[in-house]
Amino acid sequence: MTGKAPRTFYLYDLKVEIVAVKEGLEEICNHHLGDYFEVSGENIRIPDGKTFSLYALAAVLPLLPAKQRVTDEADWMATDDLVMCPDPNCEAMMKITRTGIREFRTEEVTANR
């Protein structure tokens, strides 16, 4: 360490869960009510023995870094939490929930110190 005070920032932990699936398409689209993954910092965790559709993940992935940030309570990123699967015939819906907040030290998460 160079003697500088540590720089810190906060990110929300997230849970992304399948909350709706068009009847009869659970197996075809590989969406099952209650399936989820969690995000903490830069890490995604899918529960052991579970899967999550690559295409559904691709639809929600660009929103996750913004959803992790602290935002104004009126910002749509703080209030809107539903994302549709990109397959228009599937109609699966995912919900992004902020589950907690944690502090990170810049020196511990980037080589650019």
Coordinates of N, CA and C in Angstrom, one line a residue:
M1 N 0.8 -1.2 0.0 CA 0.0 0.0 0.0 C 0.9 1.2 0.0
T2 N 0.4 2.3 -0.6 CA 1.3 3.5 -0.8 C 1.0 4.5 0.2
G3 N 0.3 4.2 1.3 CA 0.0 5.2 2.3 C -1.3 6.0 2.1
K4 N -1.9 5.8 0.9 CA -3.2 6.4 0.6 C -4.3 5.8 1.5
A5 N -5.3 6.6 1.8 CA -6.4 6.0 2.5 C -7.2 5.1 1.5
P6 N -7.7 4.0 2.1 CA -8.4 3.1 1.2 C -9.6 3.7 0.6
R7 N -9.8 3.4 -0.7 CA -11.0 3.9 -1.4 C -12.1 2.8 -1.4
T8 N -13.3 3.2 -1.0 CA -14.4 2.2 -0.9 C -15.6 2.6 -1.7
F9 N -16.4 1.6 -2.1 CA -17.6 1.9 -2.8 C -18.6 0.7 -2.4
Y10 N -19.9 0.9 -2.7 CA -20.9 0.0 -2.3 C -21.6 -0.6 -3.6
L11 N -21.9 -1.9 -3.5 CA -22.7 -2.5 -4.5 C -23.8 -3.3 -3.9
Y12 N -24.9 -3.4 -4.5 CA -26.0 -4.3 -4.0 C -25.7 -5.7 -4.5
D13 N -26.0 -6.6 -3.6 CA -26.1 -8.0 -4.0 C -27.5 -8.2 -4.7
L14 N -27.6 -9.1 -5.7 CA -28.8 -9.2 -6.4 C -29.2 -10.7 -6.5
K15 N -30.5 -10.9 -6.6 CA -31.1 -12.2 -6.9 C -31.9 -12.0 -8.2
V16 N -31.7 -12.9 -9.2 CA -32.5 -12.9 -10.4 C -33.3 -14.2 -10.4
E17 N -34.6 -14.1 -10.4 CA -35.4 -15.2 -10.3 C -36.5 -15.3 -11.4
I18 N -36.8 -16.5 -11.9 CA -37.9 -16.7 -12.8 C -39.2 -16.6 -12.0
V19 N -40.0 -15.6 -12.4 CA -41.3 -15.4 -11.6 C -42.5 -15.7 -12.5
A20 N -42.3 -15.9 -13.8 CA -43.5 -16.3 -14.6 C -43.0 -17.1 -15.8
V21 N -43.7 -18.1 -16.3 CA -43.4 -18.8 -17.4 C -44.8 -19.2 -18.1
K22 N -44.8 -19.1 -19.4 CA -46.0 -19.4 -20.2 C -46.3 -20.9 -20.0
E23 N -47.5 -21.2 -19.6 CA -47.9 -22.6 -19.3 C -47.5 -23.6 -20.5
G24 N -46.9 -24.7 -20.2 CA -46.5 -25.7 -21.1 C -45.1 -25.5 -21.7
L25 N -44.5 -24.4 -21.4 CA -43.2 -24.1 -22.0 C -42.0 -24.2 -21.1
E26 N -42.3 -24.6 -19.8 CA -41.2 -24.7 -18.8 C -40.0 -25.6 -19.3
E27 N -40.3 -26.8 -19.9 CA -39.3 -27.7 -20.3 C -38.7 -27.2 -21.6
I28 N -39.5 -26.7 -22.5 CA -39.0 -26.3 -23.9 C -38.0 -25.2 -23.7
C29 N -38.4 -24.2 -22.9 CA -37.6 -23.0 -22.8 C -36.6 -23.1 -21.6
N30 N -36.7 -24.1 -20.9 CA -35.8 -24.3 -19.7 C -35.9 -23.2 -18.7
H31 N -37.1 -22.8 -18.5 CA -37.4 -21.8 -17.4 C -38.3 -22.5 -16.4
H32 N -38.0 -22.5 -15.1 CA -38.8 -23.1 -14.1 C -39.0 -22.1 -13.0
L33 N -40.3 -21.9 -12.6 CA -40.6 -20.9 -11.6 C -39.7 -21.2 -10.4
G34 N -39.1 -20.1 -9.9 CA -38.3 -20.2 -8.7 C -36.8 -20.4 -9.1
D35 N -36.5 -20.8 -10.3 CA -35.0 -20.9 -10.7 C -34.4 -19.5 -10.5
Y36 N -33.2 -19.4 -10.0 CA -32.6 -18.1 -9.8 C -31.0 -18.3 -9.8
F37 N -30.4 -17.1 -9.9 CA -29.0 -17.0 -9.6 C -28.8 -15.7 -8.8
E38 N -27.6 -15.7 -8.1 CA -27.3 -14.5 -7.3 C -26.0 -13.8 -7.8
V39 N -26.0 -12.6 -7.6 CA -24.8 -11.7 -8.0 C -24.3 -11.1 -6.8
S40 N -23.0 -11.2 -6.6 CA -22.3 -10.5 -5.5 C -21.0 -10.0 -6.1
G41 N -20.9 -8.7 -6.1 CA -19.7 -8.1 -6.8 C -19.7 -8.5 -8.2
E42 N -18.6 -9.1 -8.7 CA -18.5 -9.5 -10.1 C -18.8 -10.9 -10.3
N43 N -19.3 -11.6 -9.2 CA -19.5 -13.0 -9.3 C -21.0 -13.4 -9.4
I44 N -21.3 -14.4 -10.2 CA -22.6 -15.0 -10.4 C -22.6 -16.4 -9.8
R45 N -23.6 -16.7 -8.9 CA -23.7 -18.0 -8.4 C -25.0 -18.7 -8.7
I46 N -25.0 -19.8 -9.3 CA -26.2 -20.6 -9.6 C -26.1 -21.8 -8.6
P47 N -27.3 -22.0 -7.9 CA -27.3 -23.1 -6.9 C -26.8 -24.5 -7.5
D48 N -26.1 -25.3 -6.7 CA -25.7 -26.6 -7.2 C -26.8 -27.4 -7.7
G49 N -26.6 -28.0 -8.9 CA -27.6 -28.9 -9.5 C -28.6 -28.2 -10.3
K50 N -28.6 -26.9 -10.3 CA -29.6 -26.1 -11.1 C -28.9 -25.5 -12.3
T51 N -29.8 -25.0 -13.2 CA -29.3 -24.4 -14.5 C -30.0 -23.1 -14.6
F52 N -29.6 -22.2 -15.5 CA -30.3 -21.0 -15.9 C -30.0 -20.8 -17.4
S53 N -31.1 -20.5 -18.1 CA -31.0 -20.4 -19.6 C -30.0 -19.3 -20.0
L54 N -29.1 -19.7 -20.9 CA -28.1 -18.7 -21.4 C -28.8 -17.5 -22.1
Y55 N -29.9 -17.8 -22.8 CA -30.6 -16.7 -23.5 C -31.3 -15.7 -22.5
A56 N -31.9 -16.3 -21.4 CA -32.4 -15.4 -20.4 C -31.3 -14.6 -19.7
L57 N -30.2 -15.3 -19.4 CA -29.1 -14.6 -18.8 C -28.6 -13.5 -19.7
A58 N -28.5 -13.7 -21.0 CA -28.0 -12.7 -21.9 C -29.0 -11.5 -21.9
A59 N -30.3 -11.7 -21.7 CA -31.2 -10.6 -21.7 C -31.1 -9.7 -20.4
V60 N -30.8 -10.3 -19.3 CA -30.7 -9.6 -18.0 C -29.3 -9.1 -17.7
L61 N -28.3 -9.7 -18.3 CA -26.9 -9.4 -17.9 C -26.5 -7.9 -18.1
P62 N -26.9 -7.2 -19.2 CA -26.5 -5.8 -19.3 C -27.1 -4.9 -18.2
L63 N -28.1 -5.3 -17.6 CA -28.8 -4.5 -16.5 C -28.1 -4.7 -15.1
L64 N -27.4 -5.8 -14.9 CA -27.0 -6.1 -13.6 C -26.0 -5.1 -13.0
P65 N -24.9 -4.7 -13.7 CA -24.0 -3.7 -13.1 C -24.7 -2.4 -12.7
A66 N -25.7 -2.0 -13.5 CA -26.4 -0.7 -13.2 C -27.3 -1.0 -12.0
K67 N -27.9 -2.2 -11.9 CA -28.8 -2.5 -10.8 C -28.0 -2.6 -9.5
Q68 N -26.8 -3.0 -9.6 CA -25.9 -3.1 -8.4 C -25.6 -1.7 -7.8
R69 N -25.6 -0.7 -8.6 CA -25.2 0.6 -8.1 C -26.2 1.3 -7.2
V70 N -25.8 2.1 -6.3 CA -26.7 2.9 -5.5 C -27.3 4.0 -6.4
T71 N -28.6 4.1 -6.5 CA -29.2 5.1 -7.3 C -30.2 5.9 -6.5
D72 N -30.7 7.0 -7.1 CA -31.8 7.7 -6.5 C -33.0 6.9 -6.4
E73 N -33.8 7.0 -5.4 CA -35.0 6.2 -5.2 C -36.0 6.4 -6.3
A74 N -36.0 7.5 -7.0 CA -36.9 7.7 -8.1 C -36.4 7.2 -9.4
D75 N -35.1 6.9 -9.5 CA -34.5 6.4 -10.8 C -35.2 5.1 -11.2
W76 N -35.5 4.9 -12.4 CA -36.1 3.7 -12.9 C -35.3 2.4 -12.6
M77 N -34.0 2.6 -12.5 CA -33.2 1.4 -12.1 C -33.5 1.0 -10.7
A78 N -33.9 1.8 -9.8 CA -34.3 1.5 -8.5 C -35.7 1.0 -8.4
T79 N -36.6 1.3 -9.3 CA -38.0 1.0 -9.1 C -38.4 -0.2 -10.1
D80 N -37.9 -0.3 -11.2 CA -38.3 -1.3 -12.2 C -37.4 -2.6 -12.0
D81 N -38.1 -3.7 -11.9 CA -37.3 -4.9 -11.6 C -37.7 -6.2 -12.4
L82 N -38.5 -6.0 -13.4 CA -38.9 -7.2 -14.2 C -38.2 -7.1 -15.6
V83 N -37.8 -8.3 -16.1 CA -37.1 -8.4 -17.4 C -37.7 -9.6 -18.1
M84 N -38.1 -9.5 -19.3 CA -38.7 -10.6 -20.1 C -37.6 -11.4 -20.8
C85 N -37.8 -12.7 -21.0 CA -37.0 -13.5 -21.8 C -37.0 -13.0 -23.2
P86 N -35.9 -13.1 -24.0 CA -35.9 -12.5 -25.3 C -36.7 -13.3 -26.3
D87 N -37.1 -14.5 -26.0 CA -38.0 -15.3 -26.9 C -39.4 -14.8 -26.8
P88 N -40.0 -14.1 -27.8 CA -41.3 -13.5 -27.7 C -42.4 -14.6 -27.5
N89 N -42.2 -15.8 -27.8 CA -43.2 -16.8 -27.6 C -43.1 -17.5 -26.2
C90 N -42.1 -17.2 -25.5 CA -41.9 -17.9 -24.2 C -42.6 -17.1 -23.1
E91 N -42.5 -15.8 -23.1 CA -43.2 -15.0 -22.1 C -42.7 -15.2 -20.6
A92 N -41.5 -15.8 -20.5 CA -40.9 -15.9 -19.1 C -40.5 -14.6 -18.6
M93 N -40.7 -14.4 -17.3 CA -40.3 -13.1 -16.7 C -39.3 -13.3 -15.6
M94 N -38.3 -12.5 -15.5 CA -37.4 -12.6 -14.4 C -37.5 -11.3 -13.6
K95 N -37.3 -11.5 -12.3 CA -37.3 -10.4 -11.3 C -35.9 -10.2 -10.7
I96 N -35.5 -9.0 -10.8 CA -34.2 -8.6 -10.2 C -34.5 -8.0 -8.8
T97 N -34.0 -8.6 -7.7 CA -34.2 -8.1 -6.4 C -32.9 -7.7 -5.8
R98 N -32.8 -6.5 -5.2 CA -31.6 -6.2 -4.4 C -31.8 -6.8 -3.0
T99 N -30.8 -7.7 -2.7 CA -30.9 -8.5 -1.5 C -30.1 -8.0 -0.3
G100 N -29.1 -7.1 -0.6 CA -28.3 -6.6 0.5 C -27.3 -5.7 -0.2
I101 N -26.5 -5.0 0.6 CA -25.4 -4.1 0.1 C -24.1 -4.4 0.8
R102 N -23.1 -4.4 0.1 CA -21.8 -4.6 0.7 C -20.7 -3.6 0.2
E103 N -19.8 -3.4 1.1 CA -18.7 -2.4 0.8 C -17.5 -3.2 0.1
F104 N -16.9 -2.5 -0.9 CA -15.8 -3.1 -1.6 C -14.6 -2.0 -1.5
R105 N -13.4 -2.5 -1.4 CA -12.3 -1.7 -1.4 C -11.7 -1.7 -2.8
T106 N -11.5 -0.6 -3.4 CA -11.0 -0.5 -4.8 C -9.8 -1.3 -5.0
E107 N -8.8 -1.2 -4.0 CA -7.6 -1.9 -4.1 C -7.7 -3.4 -4.2
E108 N -8.8 -4.0 -3.7 CA -9.1 -5.4 -3.7 C -9.8 -5.9 -4.9
V109 N -10.3 -5.1 -5.8 CA -11.1 -5.5 -6.9 C -10.6 -5.0 -8.3
T110 N -9.5 -4.3 -8.3 CA -8.9 -3.9 -9.6 C -7.4 -3.7 -9.5
A111 N -6.8 -4.0 -10.7 CA -5.3 -3.9 -10.7 C -4.9 -2.4 -10.9
N112 N -5.9 -1.5 -11.3 CA -5.7 -0.1 -11.5 C -5.8 0.6 -10.1
R113 N -4.7 0.7 -9.4 CA -4.7 1.2 -8.1 C -4.3 2.6 -8.1

